[in-house]
Short mmCIF file of C-alpha atoms in Angstrom, two decimals:
data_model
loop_
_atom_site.label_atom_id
_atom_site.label_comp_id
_atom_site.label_asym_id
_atom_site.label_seq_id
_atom_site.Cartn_x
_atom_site.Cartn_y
_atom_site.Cartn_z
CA UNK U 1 9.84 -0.49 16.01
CA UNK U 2 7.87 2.32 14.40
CA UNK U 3 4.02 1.60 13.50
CA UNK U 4 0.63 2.81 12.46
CA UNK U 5 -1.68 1.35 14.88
CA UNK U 6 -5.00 3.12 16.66
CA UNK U 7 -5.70 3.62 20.14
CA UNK U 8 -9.19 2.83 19.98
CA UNK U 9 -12.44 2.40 17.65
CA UNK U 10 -13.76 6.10 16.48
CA UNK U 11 -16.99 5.54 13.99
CA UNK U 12 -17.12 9.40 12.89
CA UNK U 13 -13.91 10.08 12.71
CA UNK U 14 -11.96 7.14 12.24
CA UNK U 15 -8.51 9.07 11.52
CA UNK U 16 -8.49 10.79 14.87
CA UNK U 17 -7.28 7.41 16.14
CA UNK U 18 -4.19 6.87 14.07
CA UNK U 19 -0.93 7.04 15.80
CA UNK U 20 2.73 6.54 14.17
CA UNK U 21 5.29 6.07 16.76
CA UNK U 22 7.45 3.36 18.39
CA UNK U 23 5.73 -0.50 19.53
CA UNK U 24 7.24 -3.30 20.65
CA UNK U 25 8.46 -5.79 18.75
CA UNK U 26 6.06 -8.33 18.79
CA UNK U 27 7.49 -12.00 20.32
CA UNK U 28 7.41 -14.84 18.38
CA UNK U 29 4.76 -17.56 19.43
CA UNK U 30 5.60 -21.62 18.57
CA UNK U 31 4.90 -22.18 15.21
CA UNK U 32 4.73 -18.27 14.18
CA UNK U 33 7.34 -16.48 12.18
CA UNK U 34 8.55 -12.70 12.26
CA UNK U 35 8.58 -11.18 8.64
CA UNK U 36 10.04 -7.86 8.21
CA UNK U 37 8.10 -5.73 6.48
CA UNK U 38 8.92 -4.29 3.01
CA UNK U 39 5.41 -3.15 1.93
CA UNK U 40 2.03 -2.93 3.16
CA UNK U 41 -1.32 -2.35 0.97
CA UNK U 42 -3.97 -0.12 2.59
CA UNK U 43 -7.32 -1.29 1.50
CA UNK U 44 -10.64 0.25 2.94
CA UNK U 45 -10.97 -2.59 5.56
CA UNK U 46 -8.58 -0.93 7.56
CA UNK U 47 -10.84 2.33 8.11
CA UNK U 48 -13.60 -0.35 9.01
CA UNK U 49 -10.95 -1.59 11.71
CA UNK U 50 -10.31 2.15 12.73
CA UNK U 51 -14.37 2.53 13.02
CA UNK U 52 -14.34 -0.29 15.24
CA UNK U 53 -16.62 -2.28 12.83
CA UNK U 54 -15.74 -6.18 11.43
CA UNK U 55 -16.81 -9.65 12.17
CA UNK U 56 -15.50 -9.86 15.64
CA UNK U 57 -15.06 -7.83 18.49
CA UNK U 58 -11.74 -5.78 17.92
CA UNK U 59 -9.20 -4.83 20.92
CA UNK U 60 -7.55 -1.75 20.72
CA UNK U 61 -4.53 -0.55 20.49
CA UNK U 62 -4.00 -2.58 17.23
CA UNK U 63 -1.46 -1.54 14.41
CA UNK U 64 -3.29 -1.74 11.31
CA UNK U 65 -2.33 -3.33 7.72
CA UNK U 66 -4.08 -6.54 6.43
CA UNK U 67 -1.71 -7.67 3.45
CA UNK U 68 2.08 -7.05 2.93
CA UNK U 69 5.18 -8.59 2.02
CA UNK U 70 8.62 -8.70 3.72
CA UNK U 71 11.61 -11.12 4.42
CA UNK U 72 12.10 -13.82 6.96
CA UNK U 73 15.04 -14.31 9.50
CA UNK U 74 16.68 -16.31 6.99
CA UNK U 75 16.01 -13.43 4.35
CA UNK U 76 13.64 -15.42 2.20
CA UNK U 77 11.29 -12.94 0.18
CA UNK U 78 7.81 -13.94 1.06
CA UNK U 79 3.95 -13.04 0.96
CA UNK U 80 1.74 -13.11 3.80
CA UNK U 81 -1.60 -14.82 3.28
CA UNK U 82 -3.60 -12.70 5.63
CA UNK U 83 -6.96 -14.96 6.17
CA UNK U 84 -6.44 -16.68 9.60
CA UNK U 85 -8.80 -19.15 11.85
CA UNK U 86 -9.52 -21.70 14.36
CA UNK U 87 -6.92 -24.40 13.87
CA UNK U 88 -9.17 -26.65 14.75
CA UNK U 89 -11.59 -25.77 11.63
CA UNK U 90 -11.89 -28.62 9.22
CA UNK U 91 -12.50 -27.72 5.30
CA UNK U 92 -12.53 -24.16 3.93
CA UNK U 93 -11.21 -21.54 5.53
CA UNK U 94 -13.52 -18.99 4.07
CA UNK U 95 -16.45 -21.09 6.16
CA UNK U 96 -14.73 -20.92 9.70
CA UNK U 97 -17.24 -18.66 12.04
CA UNK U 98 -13.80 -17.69 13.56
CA UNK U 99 -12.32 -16.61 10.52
CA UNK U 100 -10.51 -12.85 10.28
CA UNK U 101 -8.05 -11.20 8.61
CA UNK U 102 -4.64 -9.55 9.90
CA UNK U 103 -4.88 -6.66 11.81
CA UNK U 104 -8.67 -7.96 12.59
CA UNK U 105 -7.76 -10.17 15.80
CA UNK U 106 -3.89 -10.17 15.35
CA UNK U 107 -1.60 -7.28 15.36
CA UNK U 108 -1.21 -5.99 11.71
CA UNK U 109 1.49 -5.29 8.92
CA UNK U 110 1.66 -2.31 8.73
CA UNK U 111 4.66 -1.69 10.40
CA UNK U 112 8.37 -2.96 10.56
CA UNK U 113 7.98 -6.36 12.01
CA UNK U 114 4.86 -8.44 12.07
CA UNK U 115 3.94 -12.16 13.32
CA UNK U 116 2.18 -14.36 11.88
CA UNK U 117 1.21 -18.42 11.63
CA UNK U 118 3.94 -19.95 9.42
CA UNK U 119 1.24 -21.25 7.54
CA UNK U 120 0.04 -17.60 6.54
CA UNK U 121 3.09 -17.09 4.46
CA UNK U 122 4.21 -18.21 1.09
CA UNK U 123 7.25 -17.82 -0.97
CA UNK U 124 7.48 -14.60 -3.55
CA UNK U 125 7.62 -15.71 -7.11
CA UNK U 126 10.90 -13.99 -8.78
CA UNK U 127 9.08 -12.43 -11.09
CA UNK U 128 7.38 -10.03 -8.74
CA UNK U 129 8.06 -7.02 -7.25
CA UNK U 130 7.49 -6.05 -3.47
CA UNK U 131 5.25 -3.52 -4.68
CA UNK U 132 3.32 -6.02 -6.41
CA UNK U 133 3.45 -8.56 -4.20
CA UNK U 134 2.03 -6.33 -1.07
CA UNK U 135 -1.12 -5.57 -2.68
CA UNK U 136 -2.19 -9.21 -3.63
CA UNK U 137 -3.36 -10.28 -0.48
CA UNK U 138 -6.93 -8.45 -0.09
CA UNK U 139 -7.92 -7.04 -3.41
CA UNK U 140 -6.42 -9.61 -5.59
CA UNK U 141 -7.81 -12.72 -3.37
CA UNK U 142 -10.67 -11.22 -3.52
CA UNK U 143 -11.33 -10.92 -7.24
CA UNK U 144 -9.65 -14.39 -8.13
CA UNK U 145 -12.10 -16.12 -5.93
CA UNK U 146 -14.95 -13.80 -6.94
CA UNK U 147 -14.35 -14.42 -10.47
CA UNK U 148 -12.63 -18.34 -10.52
CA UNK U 149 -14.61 -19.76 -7.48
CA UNK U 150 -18.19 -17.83 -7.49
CA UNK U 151 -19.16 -16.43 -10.50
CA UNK U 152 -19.28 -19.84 -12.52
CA UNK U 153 -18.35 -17.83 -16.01
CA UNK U 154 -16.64 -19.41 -18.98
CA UNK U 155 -14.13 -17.52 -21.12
CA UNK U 156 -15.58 -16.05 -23.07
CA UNK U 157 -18.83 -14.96 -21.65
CA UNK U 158 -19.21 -11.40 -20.22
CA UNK U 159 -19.11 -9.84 -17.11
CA UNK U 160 -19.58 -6.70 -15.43
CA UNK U 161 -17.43 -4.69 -12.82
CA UNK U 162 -19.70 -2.10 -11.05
CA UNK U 163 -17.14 0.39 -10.42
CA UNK U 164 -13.52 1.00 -12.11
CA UNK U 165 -11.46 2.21 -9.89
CA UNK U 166 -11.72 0.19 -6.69
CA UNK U 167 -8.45 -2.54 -5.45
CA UNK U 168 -10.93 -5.47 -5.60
CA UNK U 169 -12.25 -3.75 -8.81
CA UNK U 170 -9.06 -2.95 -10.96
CA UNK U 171 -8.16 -6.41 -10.37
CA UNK U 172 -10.91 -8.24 -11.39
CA UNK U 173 -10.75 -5.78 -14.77
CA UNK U 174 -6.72 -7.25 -14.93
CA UNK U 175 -7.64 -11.05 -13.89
CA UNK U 176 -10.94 -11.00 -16.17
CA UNK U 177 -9.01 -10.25 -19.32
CA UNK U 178 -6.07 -12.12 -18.48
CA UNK U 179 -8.72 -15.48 -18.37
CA UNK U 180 -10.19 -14.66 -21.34
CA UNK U 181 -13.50 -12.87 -20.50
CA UNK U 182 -15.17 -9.87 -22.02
CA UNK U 183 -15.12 -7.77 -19.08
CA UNK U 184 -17.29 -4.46 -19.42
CA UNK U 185 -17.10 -2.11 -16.40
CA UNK U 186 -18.73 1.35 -14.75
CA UNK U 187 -17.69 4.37 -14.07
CA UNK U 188 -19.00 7.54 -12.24
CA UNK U 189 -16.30 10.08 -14.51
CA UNK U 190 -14.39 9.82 -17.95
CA UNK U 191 -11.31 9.69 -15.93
CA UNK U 192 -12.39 6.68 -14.04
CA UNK U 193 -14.02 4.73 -17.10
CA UNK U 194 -10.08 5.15 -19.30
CA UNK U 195 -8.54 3.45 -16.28
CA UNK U 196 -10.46 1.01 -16.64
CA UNK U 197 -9.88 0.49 -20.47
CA UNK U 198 -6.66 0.70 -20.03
CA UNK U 199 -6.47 -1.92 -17.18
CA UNK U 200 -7.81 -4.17 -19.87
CA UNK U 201 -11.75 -3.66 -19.53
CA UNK U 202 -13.30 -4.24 -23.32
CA UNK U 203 -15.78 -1.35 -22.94
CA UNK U 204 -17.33 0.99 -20.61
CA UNK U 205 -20.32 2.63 -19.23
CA UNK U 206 -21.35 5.49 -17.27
CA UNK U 207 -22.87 4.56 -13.90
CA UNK U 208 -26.17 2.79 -13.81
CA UNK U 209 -25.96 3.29 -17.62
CA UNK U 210 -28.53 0.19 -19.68
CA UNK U 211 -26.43 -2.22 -20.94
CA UNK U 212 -26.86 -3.22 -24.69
CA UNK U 213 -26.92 -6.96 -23.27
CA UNK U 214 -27.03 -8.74 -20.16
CA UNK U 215 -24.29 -10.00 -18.77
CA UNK U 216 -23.14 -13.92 -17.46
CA UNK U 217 -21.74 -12.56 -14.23
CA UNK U 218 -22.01 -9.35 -12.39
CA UNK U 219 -19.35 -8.22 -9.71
CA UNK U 220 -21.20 -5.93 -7.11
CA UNK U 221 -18.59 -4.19 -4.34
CA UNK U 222 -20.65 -1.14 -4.01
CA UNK U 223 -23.96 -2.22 -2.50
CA UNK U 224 -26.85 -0.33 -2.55
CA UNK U 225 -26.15 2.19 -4.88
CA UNK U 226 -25.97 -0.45 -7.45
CA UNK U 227 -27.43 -3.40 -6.41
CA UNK U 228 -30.87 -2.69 -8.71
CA UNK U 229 -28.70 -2.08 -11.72
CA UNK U 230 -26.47 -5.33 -10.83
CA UNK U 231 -29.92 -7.20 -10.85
CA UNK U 232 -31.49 -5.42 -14.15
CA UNK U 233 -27.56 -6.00 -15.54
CA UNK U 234 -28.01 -10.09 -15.20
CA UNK U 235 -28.21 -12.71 -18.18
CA UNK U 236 -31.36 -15.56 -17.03
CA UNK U 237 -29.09 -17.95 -14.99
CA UNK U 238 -26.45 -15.77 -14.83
CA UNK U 239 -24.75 -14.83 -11.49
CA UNK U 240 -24.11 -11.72 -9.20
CA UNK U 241 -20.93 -11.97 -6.40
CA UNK U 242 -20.72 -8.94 -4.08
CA UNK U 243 -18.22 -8.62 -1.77
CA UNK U 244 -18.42 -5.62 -0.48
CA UNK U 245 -21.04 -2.30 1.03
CA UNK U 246 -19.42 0.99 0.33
CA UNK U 247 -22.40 2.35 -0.72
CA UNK U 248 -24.60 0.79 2.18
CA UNK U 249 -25.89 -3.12 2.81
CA UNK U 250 -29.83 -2.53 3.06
CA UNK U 251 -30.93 -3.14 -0.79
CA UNK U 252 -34.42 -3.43 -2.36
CA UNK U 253 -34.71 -6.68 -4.58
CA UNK U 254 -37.15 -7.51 -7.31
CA UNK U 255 -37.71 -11.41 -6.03
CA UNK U 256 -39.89 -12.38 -9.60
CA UNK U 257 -36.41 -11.67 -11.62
CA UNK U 258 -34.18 -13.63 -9.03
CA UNK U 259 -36.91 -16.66 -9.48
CA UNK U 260 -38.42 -16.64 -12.73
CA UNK U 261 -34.47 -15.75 -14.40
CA UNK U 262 -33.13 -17.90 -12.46
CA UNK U 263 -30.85 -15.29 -10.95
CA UNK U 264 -27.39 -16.58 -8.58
CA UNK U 265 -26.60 -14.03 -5.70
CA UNK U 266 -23.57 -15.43 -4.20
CA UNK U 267 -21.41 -13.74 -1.58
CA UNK U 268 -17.93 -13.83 -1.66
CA UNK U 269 -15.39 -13.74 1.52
CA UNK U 270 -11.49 -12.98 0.61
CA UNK U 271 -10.31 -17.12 -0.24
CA UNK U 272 -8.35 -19.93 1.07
CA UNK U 273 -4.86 -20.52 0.84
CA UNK U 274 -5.02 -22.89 -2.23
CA UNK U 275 -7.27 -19.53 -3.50
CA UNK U 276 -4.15 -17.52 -2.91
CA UNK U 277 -1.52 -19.60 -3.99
CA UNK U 278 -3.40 -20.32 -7.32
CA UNK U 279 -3.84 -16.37 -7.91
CA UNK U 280 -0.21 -15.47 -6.87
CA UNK U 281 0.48 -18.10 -9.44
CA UNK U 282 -1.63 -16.72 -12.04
CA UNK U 283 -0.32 -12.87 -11.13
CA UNK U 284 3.18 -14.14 -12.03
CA UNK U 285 2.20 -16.06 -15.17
CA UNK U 286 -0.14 -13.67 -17.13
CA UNK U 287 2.69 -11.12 -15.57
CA UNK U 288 -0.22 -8.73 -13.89
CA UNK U 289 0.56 -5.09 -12.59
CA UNK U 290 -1.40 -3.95 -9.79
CA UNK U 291 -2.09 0.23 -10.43
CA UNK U 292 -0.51 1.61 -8.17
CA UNK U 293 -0.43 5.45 -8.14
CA UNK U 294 0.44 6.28 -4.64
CA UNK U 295 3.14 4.76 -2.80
CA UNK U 296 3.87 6.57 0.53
CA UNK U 297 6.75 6.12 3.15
CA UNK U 298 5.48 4.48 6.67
CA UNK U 299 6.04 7.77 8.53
CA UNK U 300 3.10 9.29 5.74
CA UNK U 301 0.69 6.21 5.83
CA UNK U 302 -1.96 8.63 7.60
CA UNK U 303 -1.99 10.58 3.90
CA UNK U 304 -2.71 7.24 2.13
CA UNK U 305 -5.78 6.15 4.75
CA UNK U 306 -7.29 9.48 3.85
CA UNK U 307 -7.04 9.21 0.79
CA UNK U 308 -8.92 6.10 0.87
CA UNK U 309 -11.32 7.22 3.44
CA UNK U 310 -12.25 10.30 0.85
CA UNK U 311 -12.37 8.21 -2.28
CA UNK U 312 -9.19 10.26 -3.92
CA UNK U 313 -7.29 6.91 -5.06
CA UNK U 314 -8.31 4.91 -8.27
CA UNK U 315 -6.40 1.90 -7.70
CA UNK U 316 -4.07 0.87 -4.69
CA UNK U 317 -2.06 2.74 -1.76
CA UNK U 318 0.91 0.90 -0.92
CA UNK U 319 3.38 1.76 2.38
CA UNK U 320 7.04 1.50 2.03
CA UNK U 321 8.35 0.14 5.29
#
């Protein structure tokens, strides 16, 4: 089968590693299932894979690809739910020290057969399209449990998206206004800040711009570029959720505001499968479309990780398989 998969970690220059060619089909362990592959969503995690760089100790060669969507042997359109763990593991998933993601510890999607646990795959709503349905399993995880399970908001109240253009951000601009919130967002250009409007986002603001109020809930994927104006950004008791370090993970912090305002700093790790089955759920029902500017075929998935390496995508990269 052809797939994108690296030879080994590079942390300078993580594309020298790619390779698109022919790998075995992968066997089928008991109680695993073999999906083939319709689409794949590149997301950033998979140039920390190709930098070597995660929770765990990777093992090279590994094909890359943490979310996707395909068909079983039986031809049943499904969704794989990419979070994995130690079957063992009582009580959520997110917890489990073993925890990882496909194409972490396990081969990944992106290419034209996969395995995973039959657990780690869920039926694919009618009303969504493979496109769709590829990208839901990172970004869109991410947000709904940043912004349903962390962030403790009420609709109504406001919240702000540091960054516009991001997977995990674009979604939780879509999800936000879908539930009701007032969702205000950054951006670094023009371009960048009408995406986000017209993803649904209320109003905008140039980057690390004063806000005319503070906010219940601020959504922090960046890191240390704007961690100070996430904290300044925060209503007293309101709440901050990162999930992410683009931008780097050493921050300054101004510990009388966090105290004295009563500040929440929670962190926020992908979701469980009742996470993912509620979102997929609510994706369908509020009848959600990812942006998705660039859709590549599998032999030109290299183009899309560099384009997500350099920052050139506002939105999502999905493969064609």
């Amino acid at each position: 089968m052809r797939a994108v998969w690296a030879n080994r970690a590079n942390l300078k220059n993580p594309l020298a590693s790619v390779r698109n060619d022919v790998r075995r089909v992968p066997e089928v362990p008991k109680g695993w299932v073999k999906v083939k592959v319709a689409a794949v969503g590149l997301n950033y995690h998979d140039i920390f894979t190709l930098r070597g760089l995660g929770m765990h100790k990777l093992t090279f060669p590994l094909t890359l690809g943490n979310e996707g969507a395909g068909f079983l042997d039986d031809g049943m359109e499904i969704i794989i739910f990419p979070v994995m763990g130690d079957p063992n593991f009582k009580g959520d998933l997110t917890l489990d020290p073993k925890r990882h993601v496909l194409g972490e510890l396990t081969q990944g999607a992106l290419a034209e057969y996969v395995v995973v646990p039959e657990e780690n795959v869920i039926k694919k709503p009618k009303e969504l399209s493979m496109l769709t349905a590829s990208v839901l399993g990172i970004a869109y995880l991410t947000a709904y449990r940043m912004l349903f399970g962390r962030s403790g908001l009420k609709i109504g109240q406001k919240m702000l998206v540091q960054g516009s253009t991001g997977g995990v951000a674009t979604a939780l601009i879509q999800l936000g206004r879908a539930a009701g919130m007032t969702v205000w967002c950054t951006g670094r250009t023009e371009e960048k800040r009408m995406l986000a409007m017209k993803l649904g986002a209320h109003r905008t603001f140039e980057a690390g711009e004063e806000l005319p109020e503070k906010v219940g809930a601020v959504f922090d994927m960046s890191g240390a570029q704007t961690w100070s104006h996430s904290l300044d950004s925060v209503a007293t008791g309101g709440t901050i959720v990162t999930c992410g370090l683009h931008s780097g993970s050493k921050v300054e912090m101004d510990l009388l505001k966090v105290f004295t305002e009563q500040v929440n700093i929670h962190g926020s790790y992908a979701g469980n499968r009742e996470d993912f089955e509620e979102m997929v759920a609510f994706v369908a029902e509020h009848k959600i479309e990812p942006h998705i500017p660039v859709v590549l075929p599998l032999e030109k998935a290299e183009e899309g990780l560099r384009m997500i390496l350099e920052g050139k995508v506002q939105g999502k990269v999905v493969v064609k398989v």
